[in-house]
Coordinates of C-alpha atoms in Angstrom, one line a residue:
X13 CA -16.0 100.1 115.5
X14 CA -15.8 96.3 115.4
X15 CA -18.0 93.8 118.0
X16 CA -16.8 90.8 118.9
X17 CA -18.9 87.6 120.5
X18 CA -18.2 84.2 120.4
X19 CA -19.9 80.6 119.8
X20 CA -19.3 77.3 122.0
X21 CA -20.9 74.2 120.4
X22 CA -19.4 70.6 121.3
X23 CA -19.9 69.0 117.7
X24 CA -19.2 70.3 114.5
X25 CA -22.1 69.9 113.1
X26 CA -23.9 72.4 115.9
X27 CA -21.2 74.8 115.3
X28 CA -21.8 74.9 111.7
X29 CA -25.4 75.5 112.4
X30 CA -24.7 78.3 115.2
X31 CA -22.2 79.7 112.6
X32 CA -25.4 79.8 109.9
X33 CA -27.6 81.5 112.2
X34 CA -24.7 84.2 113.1
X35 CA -24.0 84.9 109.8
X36 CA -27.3 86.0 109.3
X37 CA -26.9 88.7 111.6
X38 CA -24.0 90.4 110.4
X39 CA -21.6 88.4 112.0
X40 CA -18.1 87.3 110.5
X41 CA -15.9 84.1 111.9
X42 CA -12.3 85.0 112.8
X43 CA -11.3 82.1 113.6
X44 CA -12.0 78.5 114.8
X45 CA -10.2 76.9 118.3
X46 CA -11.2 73.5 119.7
X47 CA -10.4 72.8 123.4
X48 CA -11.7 69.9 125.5
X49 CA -13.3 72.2 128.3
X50 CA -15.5 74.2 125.7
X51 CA -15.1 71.8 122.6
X52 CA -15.3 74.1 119.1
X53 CA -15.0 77.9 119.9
X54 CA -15.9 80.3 117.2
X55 CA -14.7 83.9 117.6
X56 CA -17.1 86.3 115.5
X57 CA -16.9 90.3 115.1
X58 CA -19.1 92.9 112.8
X59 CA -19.4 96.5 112.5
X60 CA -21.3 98.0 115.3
X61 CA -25.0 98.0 115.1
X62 CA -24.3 96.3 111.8
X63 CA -28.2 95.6 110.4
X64 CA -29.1 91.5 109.5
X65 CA -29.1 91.4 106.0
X66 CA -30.8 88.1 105.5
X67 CA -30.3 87.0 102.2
X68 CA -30.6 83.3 100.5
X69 CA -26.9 82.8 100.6
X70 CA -26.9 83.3 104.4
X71 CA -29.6 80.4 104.8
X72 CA -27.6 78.1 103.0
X73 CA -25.4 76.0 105.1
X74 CA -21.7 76.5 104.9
X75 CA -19.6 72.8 103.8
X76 CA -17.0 72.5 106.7
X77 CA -13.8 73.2 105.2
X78 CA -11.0 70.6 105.2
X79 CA -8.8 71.1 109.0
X80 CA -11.1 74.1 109.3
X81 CA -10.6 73.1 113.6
X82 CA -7.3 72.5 113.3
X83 CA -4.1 74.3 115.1
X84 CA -1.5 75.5 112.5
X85 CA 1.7 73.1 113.2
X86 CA 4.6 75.1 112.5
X87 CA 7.5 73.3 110.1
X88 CA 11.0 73.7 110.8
X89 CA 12.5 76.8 109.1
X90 CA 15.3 75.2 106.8
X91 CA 18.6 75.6 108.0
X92 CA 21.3 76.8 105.7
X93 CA 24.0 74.3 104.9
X94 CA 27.7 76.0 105.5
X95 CA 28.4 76.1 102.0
X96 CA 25.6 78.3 101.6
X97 CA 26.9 80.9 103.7
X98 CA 30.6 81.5 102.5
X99 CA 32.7 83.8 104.4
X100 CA 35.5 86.0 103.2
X101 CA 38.9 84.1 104.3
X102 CA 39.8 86.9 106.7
X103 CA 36.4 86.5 108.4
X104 CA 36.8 82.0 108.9
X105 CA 35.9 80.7 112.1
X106 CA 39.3 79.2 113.8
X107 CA 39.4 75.4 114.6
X108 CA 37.5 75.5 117.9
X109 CA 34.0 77.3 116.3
X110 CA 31.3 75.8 117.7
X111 CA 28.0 76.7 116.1
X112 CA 25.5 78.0 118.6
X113 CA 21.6 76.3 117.8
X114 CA 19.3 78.8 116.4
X115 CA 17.1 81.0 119.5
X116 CA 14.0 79.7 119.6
X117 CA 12.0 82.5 119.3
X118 CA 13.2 82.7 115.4
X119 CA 10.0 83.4 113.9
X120 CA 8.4 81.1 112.1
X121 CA 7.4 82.5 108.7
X122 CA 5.0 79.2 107.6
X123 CA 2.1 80.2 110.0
X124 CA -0.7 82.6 109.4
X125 CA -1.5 85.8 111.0
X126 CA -4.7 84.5 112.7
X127 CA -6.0 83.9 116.5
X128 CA -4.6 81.0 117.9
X129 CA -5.2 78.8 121.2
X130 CA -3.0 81.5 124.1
X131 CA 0.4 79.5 124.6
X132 CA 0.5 80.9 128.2
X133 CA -2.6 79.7 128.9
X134 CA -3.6 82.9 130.8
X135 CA -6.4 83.5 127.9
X136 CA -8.9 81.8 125.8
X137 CA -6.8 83.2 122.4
X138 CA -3.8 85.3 121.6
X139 CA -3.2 86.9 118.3
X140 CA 0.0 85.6 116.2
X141 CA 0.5 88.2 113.6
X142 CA 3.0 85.6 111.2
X143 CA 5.9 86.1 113.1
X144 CA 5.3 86.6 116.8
X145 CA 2.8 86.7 119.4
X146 CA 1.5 89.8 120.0
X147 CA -0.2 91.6 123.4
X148 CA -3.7 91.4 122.0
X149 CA -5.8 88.3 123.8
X150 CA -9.4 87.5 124.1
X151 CA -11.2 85.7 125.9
X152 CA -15.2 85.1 126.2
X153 CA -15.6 87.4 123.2
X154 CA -13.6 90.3 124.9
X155 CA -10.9 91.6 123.2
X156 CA -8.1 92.8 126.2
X157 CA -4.0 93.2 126.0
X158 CA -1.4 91.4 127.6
X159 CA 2.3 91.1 127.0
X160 CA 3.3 87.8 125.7
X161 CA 5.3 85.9 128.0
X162 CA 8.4 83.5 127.1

């Protein structure tokens, strides 16, 4: 059985540090949020009573990975051109056709499973799982469930 906790630090440089120190104990990141309430967010988990293993890796401080704090920005799915798409001639659209815009809750294929900033708002983070939001929210390091709203 997992743990979860969380770390709030408004620079970067403090998170890495907090992050450092965690690690040490047996904690894991699972992802990084930035809000401008509680500035860099870290959520952490690890096994249950999981033991520090201090080691010298865990001492050594951890290079800040390029956009690490950044949101994923989705990219439009490409649209298929109508030639793309052929239809059989008894199946053709008549003269007044209008294509309808795609729905948009198409899923968006380009973005990670991960936790993610809660669209609704209702919780600190929601969980997308790389195509749709799913019920499972946390918020000060507790994991709880909640159907995702449009």
């Amino acid at each position: 059985m997992q743990e979860f906790s969380h770390v709030s630090k408004h620079s970067a440089a403090d998170l890495v540090a907090a992050l450092d120190d965690s690690a040490a104990n047996g904690w894991s990141v699972l992802s990084v949020t930035h809000s401008t309430v509680d500035g860099f967010v870290a959520i952490l988990a690890r096994e249950k009573g999981a033991a520090a293993t201090p080691s010298v890796a865990a001492a050594a401080p951890v290079a800040e990975p390029a956009g690490w704090a950044a949101a994923p920005q989705p990219t439009p799915a490409a649209q298929p051109t109508p030639a793309a798409q052929p239809q059989p001639a008894a199946t053709q659209p008549s003269a007044t056709f209008q294509p309808t815009a795609p729905a948009a809750t198409a899923p968006v294929a380009n973005i990670p499973a991960n936790w993610y900033a809660d669209p609704s708002g209702r919780f600190e983070l929601r969980y997308w799982d790389g195509q749709k939001w799913t019920e499972h929210v946390a918020r000060g390091g507790q994991q709880f469930t909640d159907p995702p709203t449009r």
